[in-house]
PDB file of C-alpha atoms in Angstrom:
ATOM      1  CA  ALA A   1      -5.550  29.407  18.151  1.00  0.00           C
ATOM      2  CA  GLN A   2      -8.013  26.574  17.592  1.00  0.00           C
ATOM      3  CA  THR A   3      -9.956  26.594  14.442  1.00  0.00           C
ATOM      4  CA  VAL A   4     -12.299  24.600  12.237  1.00  0.00           C
ATOM      5  CA  THR A   5     -12.710  25.460   8.494  1.00  0.00           C
ATOM      6  CA  GLN A   6     -15.255  24.129   6.394  1.00  0.00           C
ATOM      7  CA  SER A   7     -14.593  25.345   2.865  1.00  0.00           C
ATOM      8  CA  GLN A   8     -17.884  24.560   1.091  1.00  0.00           C
ATOM      9  CA  PRO A   9     -20.598  26.951   2.456  1.00  0.00           C
ATOM     10  CA  GLU A  10     -23.247  25.031   0.299  1.00  0.00           C
ATOM     11  CA  MET A  11     -23.323  21.758  -1.556  1.00  0.00           C
ATOM     12  CA  SER A  12     -26.144  19.760  -3.316  1.00  0.00           C
ATOM     13  CA  VAL A  13     -26.353  16.045  -4.349  1.00  0.00           C
ATOM     14  CA  GLN A  14     -28.835  13.927  -6.272  1.00  0.00           C
ATOM     15  CA  GLU A  15     -30.874  11.297  -4.183  1.00  0.00           C
ATOM     16  CA  ALA A  16     -28.839   8.082  -4.032  1.00  0.00           C
ATOM     17  CA  GLU A  17     -25.366   9.706  -4.928  1.00  0.00           C
ATOM     18  CA  THR A  18     -22.383   9.856  -2.609  1.00  0.00           C
ATOM     19  CA  VAL A  19     -21.236  13.419  -1.380  1.00  0.00           C
ATOM     20  CA  THR A  20     -18.304  14.377   0.585  1.00  0.00           C
ATOM     21  CA  LEU A  21     -18.105  17.439   2.913  1.00  0.00           C
ATOM     22  CA  SER A  22     -14.629  18.792   3.867  1.00  0.00           C
ATOM     23  CA  CYS A  23     -13.312  19.866   7.115  1.00  0.00           C
ATOM     24  CA  THR A  24      -9.933  20.914   8.335  1.00  0.00           C
ATOM     25  CA  TYR A  25      -8.899  22.043  11.682  1.00  0.00           C
ATOM     26  CA  ASP A  26      -5.969  23.604  13.515  1.00  0.00           C
ATOM     27  CA  THR A  27      -4.672  22.641  16.975  1.00  0.00           C
ATOM     28  CA  SER A  28      -1.143  22.023  18.436  1.00  0.00           C
ATOM     29  CA  GLU A  29      -2.640  19.364  20.685  1.00  0.00           C
ATOM     30  CA  ASN A  30      -2.194  15.728  20.101  1.00  0.00           C
ATOM     31  CA  ASN A  31      -5.135  14.358  21.818  1.00  0.00           C
ATOM     32  CA  TYR A  32      -8.473  15.491  20.706  1.00  0.00           C
ATOM     33  CA  TYR A  33     -11.876  14.209  19.613  1.00  0.00           C
ATOM     34  CA  LEU A  34     -13.701  15.159  16.069  1.00  0.00           C
ATOM     35  CA  PHE A  35     -17.320  15.154  15.598  1.00  0.00           C
ATOM     36  CA  TRP A  36     -19.818  15.858  12.750  1.00  0.00           C
ATOM     37  CA  TYR A  37     -23.318  17.209  13.725  1.00  0.00           C
ATOM     38  CA  LYS A  38     -26.256  17.925  11.346  1.00  0.00           C
ATOM     39  CA  GLN A  39     -28.829  20.712  11.911  1.00  0.00           C
ATOM     40  CA  PRO A  40     -32.031  20.142  10.060  1.00  0.00           C
ATOM     41  CA  PRO A  41     -34.598  22.882   9.797  1.00  0.00           C
ATOM     42  CA  SER A  42     -35.975  21.901  13.076  1.00  0.00           C
ATOM     43  CA  ARG A  43     -32.822  23.421  14.530  1.00  0.00           C
ATOM     44  CA  GLN A  44     -32.026  20.502  16.588  1.00  0.00           C
ATOM     45  CA  MET A  45     -28.207  19.689  16.343  1.00  0.00           C
ATOM     46  CA  ILE A  46     -27.825  15.870  15.930  1.00  0.00           C
ATOM     47  CA  LEU A  47     -24.625  13.944  16.061  1.00  0.00           C
ATOM     48  CA  VAL A  48     -23.786  12.115  13.047  1.00  0.00           C
ATOM     49  CA  ILE A  49     -20.377  10.578  13.838  1.00  0.00           C
ATOM     50  CA  ARG A  50     -17.359  10.851  16.022  1.00  0.00           C
ATOM     51  CA  GLN A  51     -13.688   9.957  15.713  1.00  0.00           C
ATOM     52  CA  GLU A  52     -11.041   9.738  18.370  1.00  0.00           C
ATOM     53  CA  ALA A  53      -7.747  11.333  17.097  1.00  0.00           C
ATOM     54  CA  TYR A  54      -5.750   8.548  18.505  1.00  0.00           C
ATOM     55  CA  LYS A  55      -7.596   5.899  16.505  1.00  0.00           C
ATOM     56  CA  GLN A  56      -6.196   5.365  12.932  1.00  0.00           C
ATOM     57  CA  GLN A  57      -9.322   3.542  11.892  1.00  0.00           C
ATOM     58  CA  ASN A  58     -11.732   5.894  10.235  1.00  0.00           C
ATOM     59  CA  ALA A  59     -15.235   5.856  12.059  1.00  0.00           C
ATOM     60  CA  THR A  60     -18.382   4.509  10.203  1.00  0.00           C
ATOM     61  CA  GLU A  61     -22.129   4.760  10.994  1.00  0.00           C
ATOM     62  CA  ASN A  62     -24.330   3.305   8.620  1.00  0.00           C
ATOM     63  CA  ARG A  63     -24.350   5.423   5.312  1.00  0.00           C
ATOM     64  CA  PHE A  64     -21.831   7.994   7.224  1.00  0.00           C
ATOM     65  CA  SER A  65     -18.205   7.530   7.135  1.00  0.00           C
ATOM     66  CA  VAL A  66     -15.127   9.820   7.853  1.00  0.00           C
ATOM     67  CA  ASN A  67     -11.745  10.249   6.282  1.00  0.00           C
ATOM     68  CA  PHE A  68      -9.476  11.148   9.032  1.00  0.00           C
ATOM     69  CA  GLN A  69      -6.032  12.397   8.162  1.00  0.00           C
ATOM     70  CA  LYS A  70      -4.118  13.394  11.238  1.00  0.00           C
ATOM     71  CA  ALA A  71      -1.011  14.678   9.613  1.00  0.00           C
ATOM     72  CA  ALA A  72      -2.995  16.842   7.255  1.00  0.00           C
ATOM     73  CA  LYS A  73      -5.680  17.938  10.037  1.00  0.00           C
ATOM     74  CA  SER A  74      -8.384  16.920   7.712  1.00  0.00           C
ATOM     75  CA  PHE A  75     -11.542  15.276   8.691  1.00  0.00           C
ATOM     76  CA  SER A  76     -14.060  14.865   5.848  1.00  0.00           C
ATOM     77  CA  LEU A  77     -17.572  13.277   5.890  1.00  0.00           C
ATOM     78  CA  LYS A  78     -18.895  11.006   3.179  1.00  0.00           C
ATOM     79  CA  ILE A  79     -22.611  10.367   2.772  1.00  0.00           C
ATOM     80  CA  SER A  80     -23.452   7.421   0.877  1.00  0.00           C
ATOM     81  CA  ASP A  81     -26.835   6.706  -0.761  1.00  0.00           C
ATOM     82  CA  SER A  82     -27.855  10.274  -0.097  1.00  0.00           C
ATOM     83  CA  GLN A  83     -31.518  10.490   1.108  1.00  0.00           C
ATOM     84  CA  LEU A  84     -33.743  13.468   0.943  1.00  0.00           C
ATOM     85  CA  GLY A  85     -33.844  13.469   4.959  1.00  0.00           C
ATOM     86  CA  ASP A  86     -30.112  14.144   4.883  1.00  0.00           C
ATOM     87  CA  THR A  87     -30.886  17.856   3.723  1.00  0.00           C
ATOM     88  CA  ALA A  88     -29.385  19.835   6.567  1.00  0.00           C
ATOM     89  CA  MET A  89     -26.572  22.021   7.680  1.00  0.00           C
ATOM     90  CA  TYR A  90     -23.726  19.845   8.673  1.00  0.00           C
ATOM     91  CA  PHE A  91     -21.073  20.981  11.218  1.00  0.00           C
ATOM     92  CA  CYS A  92     -17.532  19.880  11.877  1.00  0.00           C
ATOM     93  CA  ALA A  93     -16.177  20.282  15.412  1.00  0.00           C
ATOM     94  CA  PHE A  94     -13.583  19.184  17.720  1.00  0.00           C
ATOM     95  CA  ARG A  95     -12.768  19.061  21.406  1.00  0.00           C
ATOM     96  CA  VAL A  96      -9.249  18.802  22.941  1.00  0.00           C
ATOM     97  CA  ALA A  97      -8.694  16.543  25.853  1.00  0.00           C
ATOM     98  CA  GLY A  98      -8.235  18.355  28.932  1.00  0.00           C
ATOM     99  CA  ASN A  99     -10.158  20.483  31.590  1.00  0.00           C
ATOM    100  CA  ASN A 100     -12.130  22.357  29.104  1.00  0.00           C
ATOM    101  CA  ARG A 101     -14.605  20.328  27.170  1.00  0.00           C
ATOM    102  CA  LYS A 102     -15.789  23.160  25.024  1.00  0.00           C
ATOM    103  CA  LEU A 103     -16.307  22.165  21.154  1.00  0.00           C
ATOM    104  CA  ILE A 104     -14.773  24.275  18.676  1.00  0.00           C
ATOM    105  CA  TRP A 105     -17.105  24.539  15.463  1.00  0.00           C
ATOM    106  CA  GLY A 106     -16.844  25.315  11.775  1.00  0.00           C
ATOM    107  CA  LEU A 107     -19.334  27.655  10.130  1.00  0.00           C
ATOM    108  CA  GLY A 108     -21.200  24.630   8.584  1.00  0.00           C
ATOM    109  CA  THR A 109     -22.045  23.311   5.179  1.00  0.00           C
ATOM    110  CA  SER A 110     -25.663  23.609   3.849  1.00  0.00           C
ATOM    111  CA  LEU A 111     -26.517  20.396   2.051  1.00  0.00           C
ATOM    112  CA  ALA A 112     -29.368  20.023  -0.181  1.00  0.00           C
ATOM    113  CA  VAL A 113     -30.284  16.437  -1.339  1.00  0.00           C
ATOM    114  CA  ASN A 114     -32.500  16.742  -4.562  1.00  0.00           C
ATOM    115  CA  PRO A 115     -35.002  14.268  -5.764  1.00  0.00           C
TER     116      PRO A 115
ATOM    117  CA  LYS B   1     -36.687   8.956  27.084  1.00  0.00           C
ATOM    118  CA  ALA B   2     -37.574  12.776  26.733  1.00  0.00           C
ATOM    119  CA  GLY B   3     -34.822  14.820  24.983  1.00  0.00           C
ATOM    120  CA  VAL B   4     -33.396  18.303  25.864  1.00  0.00           C
ATOM    121  CA  THR B   5     -36.249  20.842  26.409  1.00  0.00           C
ATOM    122  CA  GLN B   6     -35.479  24.461  25.946  1.00  0.00           C
ATOM    123  CA  THR B   7     -37.968  27.090  26.643  1.00  0.00           C
ATOM    124  CA  PRO B   8     -39.292  29.454  25.347  1.00  0.00           C
ATOM    125  CA  ARG B   9     -38.553  28.544  21.577  1.00  0.00           C
ATOM    126  CA  TYR B  10     -38.907  32.324  20.681  1.00  0.00           C
ATOM    127  CA  LEU B  11     -38.429  35.352  22.383  1.00  0.00           C
ATOM    128  CA  ILE B  12     -38.357  38.974  21.505  1.00  0.00           C
ATOM    129  CA  LYS B  13     -36.763  41.503  23.811  1.00  0.00           C
ATOM    130  CA  THR B  14     -35.978  45.306  23.709  1.00  0.00           C
ATOM    131  CA  ARG B  15     -32.407  46.407  24.001  1.00  0.00           C
ATOM    132  CA  GLY B  16     -31.439  47.083  27.732  1.00  0.00           C
ATOM    133  CA  GLN B  17     -33.784  44.331  28.983  1.00  0.00           C
ATOM    134  CA  GLN B  18     -32.761  41.068  30.607  1.00  0.00           C
ATOM    135  CA  VAL B  19     -33.848  37.621  29.679  1.00  0.00           C
ATOM    136  CA  THR B  20     -33.843  34.044  31.327  1.00  0.00           C
ATOM    137  CA  LEU B  21     -33.684  30.963  29.171  1.00  0.00           C
ATOM    138  CA  SER B  22     -34.293  27.484  30.504  1.00  0.00           C
ATOM    139  CA  CYS B  23     -32.937  24.084  29.780  1.00  0.00           C
ATOM    140  CA  SER B  24     -34.074  20.679  31.056  1.00  0.00           C
ATOM    141  CA  PRO B  25     -31.565  17.993  30.276  1.00  0.00           C
ATOM    142  CA  ILE B  26     -32.320  14.501  29.308  1.00  0.00           C
ATOM    143  CA  SER B  27     -33.220  12.478  32.329  1.00  0.00           C
ATOM    144  CA  GLY B  28     -30.064  11.144  34.142  1.00  0.00           C
ATOM    145  CA  HIS B  29     -27.507  13.671  32.219  1.00  0.00           C
ATOM    146  CA  ARG B  30     -25.670  15.908  34.735  1.00  0.00           C
ATOM    147  CA  SER B  31     -23.666  18.072  32.368  1.00  0.00           C
ATOM    148  CA  VAL B  32     -25.484  20.926  30.565  1.00  0.00           C
ATOM    149  CA  SER B  33     -23.569  23.271  28.170  1.00  0.00           C
ATOM    150  CA  TRP B  34     -24.843  26.459  26.556  1.00  0.00           C
ATOM    151  CA  TYR B  35     -24.104  27.648  22.956  1.00  0.00           C
ATOM    152  CA  GLN B  36     -24.810  30.777  20.973  1.00  0.00           C
ATOM    153  CA  GLN B  37     -25.334  30.376  17.275  1.00  0.00           C
ATOM    154  CA  THR B  38     -25.167  33.232  14.915  1.00  0.00           C
ATOM    155  CA  PRO B  39     -24.771  33.392  11.082  1.00  0.00           C
ATOM    156  CA  GLY B  40     -21.521  35.130  11.032  1.00  0.00           C
ATOM    157  CA  GLN B  41     -19.795  33.572  14.123  1.00  0.00           C
ATOM    158  CA  GLY B  42     -21.120  30.167  13.957  1.00  0.00           C
ATOM    159  CA  LEU B  43     -21.516  28.337  17.218  1.00  0.00           C
ATOM    160  CA  GLN B  44     -19.567  29.827  20.345  1.00  0.00           C
ATOM    161  CA  PHE B  45     -19.270  28.111  23.459  1.00  0.00           C
ATOM    162  CA  LEU B  46     -20.814  30.063  26.505  1.00  0.00           C
ATOM    163  CA  PHE B  47     -20.536  27.899  29.566  1.00  0.00           C
ATOM    164  CA  GLU B  48     -20.817  24.372  30.942  1.00  0.00           C
ATOM    165  CA  TYR B  49     -22.200  23.143  34.371  1.00  0.00           C
ATOM    166  CA  PHE B  50     -21.940  19.861  36.110  1.00  0.00           C
ATOM    167  CA  SER B  51     -23.346  19.126  39.602  1.00  0.00           C
ATOM    168  CA  GLU B  52     -24.420  22.669  39.999  1.00  0.00           C
ATOM    169  CA  THR B  53     -20.859  24.097  39.397  1.00  0.00           C
ATOM    170  CA  GLN B  54     -19.728  26.142  36.384  1.00  0.00           C
ATOM    171  CA  ARG B  55     -16.842  24.117  34.906  1.00  0.00           C
ATOM    172  CA  ASN B  56     -15.966  25.907  31.830  1.00  0.00           C
ATOM    173  CA  LYS B  57     -16.651  29.367  30.468  1.00  0.00           C
ATOM    174  CA  GLY B  58     -16.191  30.855  27.028  1.00  0.00           C
ATOM    175  CA  ASN B  59     -15.254  34.383  26.090  1.00  0.00           C
ATOM    176  CA  PHE B  60     -18.523  36.286  26.645  1.00  0.00           C
ATOM    177  CA  PRO B  61     -18.990  39.379  28.770  1.00  0.00           C
ATOM    178  CA  GLY B  62     -20.214  39.171  32.274  1.00  0.00           C
ATOM    179  CA  ARG B  63     -23.721  40.073  31.151  1.00  0.00           C
ATOM    180  CA  PHE B  64     -23.928  36.348  30.223  1.00  0.00           C
ATOM    181  CA  SER B  65     -24.513  34.180  33.355  1.00  0.00           C
ATOM    182  CA  GLY B  66     -25.910  30.889  34.184  1.00  0.00           C
ATOM    183  CA  ARG B  67     -26.655  28.506  36.868  1.00  0.00           C
ATOM    184  CA  GLN B  68     -27.630  24.912  37.298  1.00  0.00           C
ATOM    185  CA  PHE B  69     -30.055  23.336  39.938  1.00  0.00           C
ATOM    186  CA  SER B  70     -30.112  20.187  42.037  1.00  0.00           C
ATOM    187  CA  ASN B  71     -32.228  18.449  39.241  1.00  0.00           C
ATOM    188  CA  SER B  72     -29.705  19.380  36.710  1.00  0.00           C
ATOM    189  CA  ARG B  73     -32.005  21.911  34.980  1.00  0.00           C
ATOM    190  CA  SER B  74     -30.168  25.017  33.948  1.00  0.00           C
ATOM    191  CA  GLU B  75     -30.900  28.608  33.315  1.00  0.00           C
ATOM    192  CA  MET B  76     -29.138  31.128  31.291  1.00  0.00           C
ATOM    193  CA  ASN B  77     -29.366  34.873  31.843  1.00  0.00           C
ATOM    194  CA  VAL B  78     -28.537  37.802  29.695  1.00  0.00           C
ATOM    195  CA  SER B  79     -28.790  41.252  31.161  1.00  0.00           C
ATOM    196  CA  THR B  80     -28.547  44.603  29.526  1.00  0.00           C
ATOM    197  CA  LEU B  81     -29.556  43.056  26.131  1.00  0.00           C
ATOM    198  CA  GLU B  82     -27.695  44.367  22.992  1.00  0.00           C
ATOM    199  CA  LEU B  83     -28.800  43.998  19.495  1.00  0.00           C
ATOM    200  CA  GLY B  84     -25.808  41.707  18.836  1.00  0.00           C
ATOM    201  CA  ASP B  85     -27.183  39.214  21.270  1.00  0.00           C
ATOM    202  CA  SER B  86     -29.944  38.197  18.958  1.00  0.00           C
ATOM    203  CA  ALA B  87     -29.074  34.603  18.242  1.00  0.00           C
ATOM    204  CA  LEU B  88     -30.091  30.929  18.582  1.00  0.00           C
ATOM    205  CA  TYR B  89     -29.197  29.714  22.014  1.00  0.00           C
ATOM    206  CA  LEU B  90     -28.515  26.011  22.237  1.00  0.00           C
ATOM    207  CA  CYS B  91     -28.448  23.950  25.210  1.00  0.00           C
ATOM    208  CA  ALA B  92     -26.913  20.461  25.370  1.00  0.00           C
ATOM    209  CA  SER B  93     -26.600  17.792  27.869  1.00  0.00           C
ATOM    210  CA  SER B  94     -24.152  14.928  28.257  1.00  0.00           C
ATOM    211  CA  PRO B  95     -24.252  11.604  30.206  1.00  0.00           C
ATOM    212  CA  LEU B  96     -21.538  10.384  32.600  1.00  0.00           C
ATOM    213  CA  ASN B  97     -18.963   7.788  31.362  1.00  0.00           C
ATOM    214  CA  LEU B  98     -18.478   4.760  33.148  1.00  0.00           C
ATOM    215  CA  GLN B  99     -16.061   6.483  35.471  1.00  0.00           C
ATOM    216  CA  GLY B 100     -18.759   8.598  36.519  1.00  0.00           C
ATOM    217  CA  THR B 101     -17.295  11.555  35.053  1.00  0.00           C
ATOM    218  CA  ILE B 102     -17.949  13.476  31.776  1.00  0.00           C
ATOM    219  CA  GLY B 103     -15.774  12.262  29.116  1.00  0.00           C
ATOM    220  CA  HIS B 104     -14.272  14.375  26.201  1.00  0.00           C
ATOM    221  CA  ASN B 105     -15.838  11.628  23.795  1.00  0.00           C
ATOM    222  CA  SER B 106     -19.348  12.123  25.443  1.00  0.00           C
ATOM    223  CA  PRO B 107     -21.781  13.272  22.677  1.00  0.00           C
ATOM    224  CA  LEU B 108     -23.768  16.370  23.107  1.00  0.00           C
ATOM    225  CA  HIS B 109     -27.489  16.021  22.998  1.00  0.00           C
ATOM    226  CA  PHE B 110     -28.985  19.353  21.921  1.00  0.00           C
ATOM    227  CA  GLY B 111     -32.349  20.770  22.454  1.00  0.00           C
ATOM    228  CA  ASN B 112     -34.432  22.861  19.578  1.00  0.00           C
ATOM    229  CA  GLY B 113     -32.757  26.077  21.027  1.00  0.00           C
ATOM    230  CA  THR B 114     -34.297  29.404  21.877  1.00  0.00           C
ATOM    231  CA  ARG B 115     -34.582  31.902  19.132  1.00  0.00           C
ATOM    232  CA  LEU B 116     -33.936  35.432  20.825  1.00  0.00           C
ATOM    233  CA  THR B 117     -34.420  38.700  19.020  1.00  0.00           C
ATOM    234  CA  VAL B 118     -33.378  41.871  20.376  1.00  0.00           C
ATOM    235  CA  THR B 119     -34.868  45.038  19.084  1.00  0.00           C
TER     236      THR B 119
END
């Protein structure tokens, strides 16, 4: 079965500090795509960053970067210089290449950025 | 460019009734996916439509159905509502890639969801 595990239900960080959210996944496929989404209280799911499994280089988007360890099936998200607006639920998800484009999601990590 | 629009935002229904949820994708997006979000199960894939055809379907009973119109707008219908259908229903649209198809790396653009409460 394909699953995503986010082992930290809740986390908090002080403004301007760095925080890392963990994510592990399980699949027997070799070609897949990984995503981090955030969901603020407005409920709208917003893409934070994405990574192709065939790329060894870790993806980076401004203050957001990932540590992708394919052998360990780990895909953690690092947020640098945390801002109050980063407060949200963060979801890790992946999609296997093939006919079915459904995303498999973790249960999320609630991140609170404190002033 | 306007984002994905879902209507209504909130809905309260009684067990046994049916409900229809609407989703208007971002202009130019032709793929629409639906997800159910609950605290216990997280996000679960319902189905995906592209060019008015259902392309993929999740593991939900036949009470859950959908369709897509020629303008890419999509509707989702749930019949004979059960208490367990209470959830946030999210719709997402995707753009085409350079080949004119929906790529696996295509990001999903989500709406604000419809909060359905079944009493």
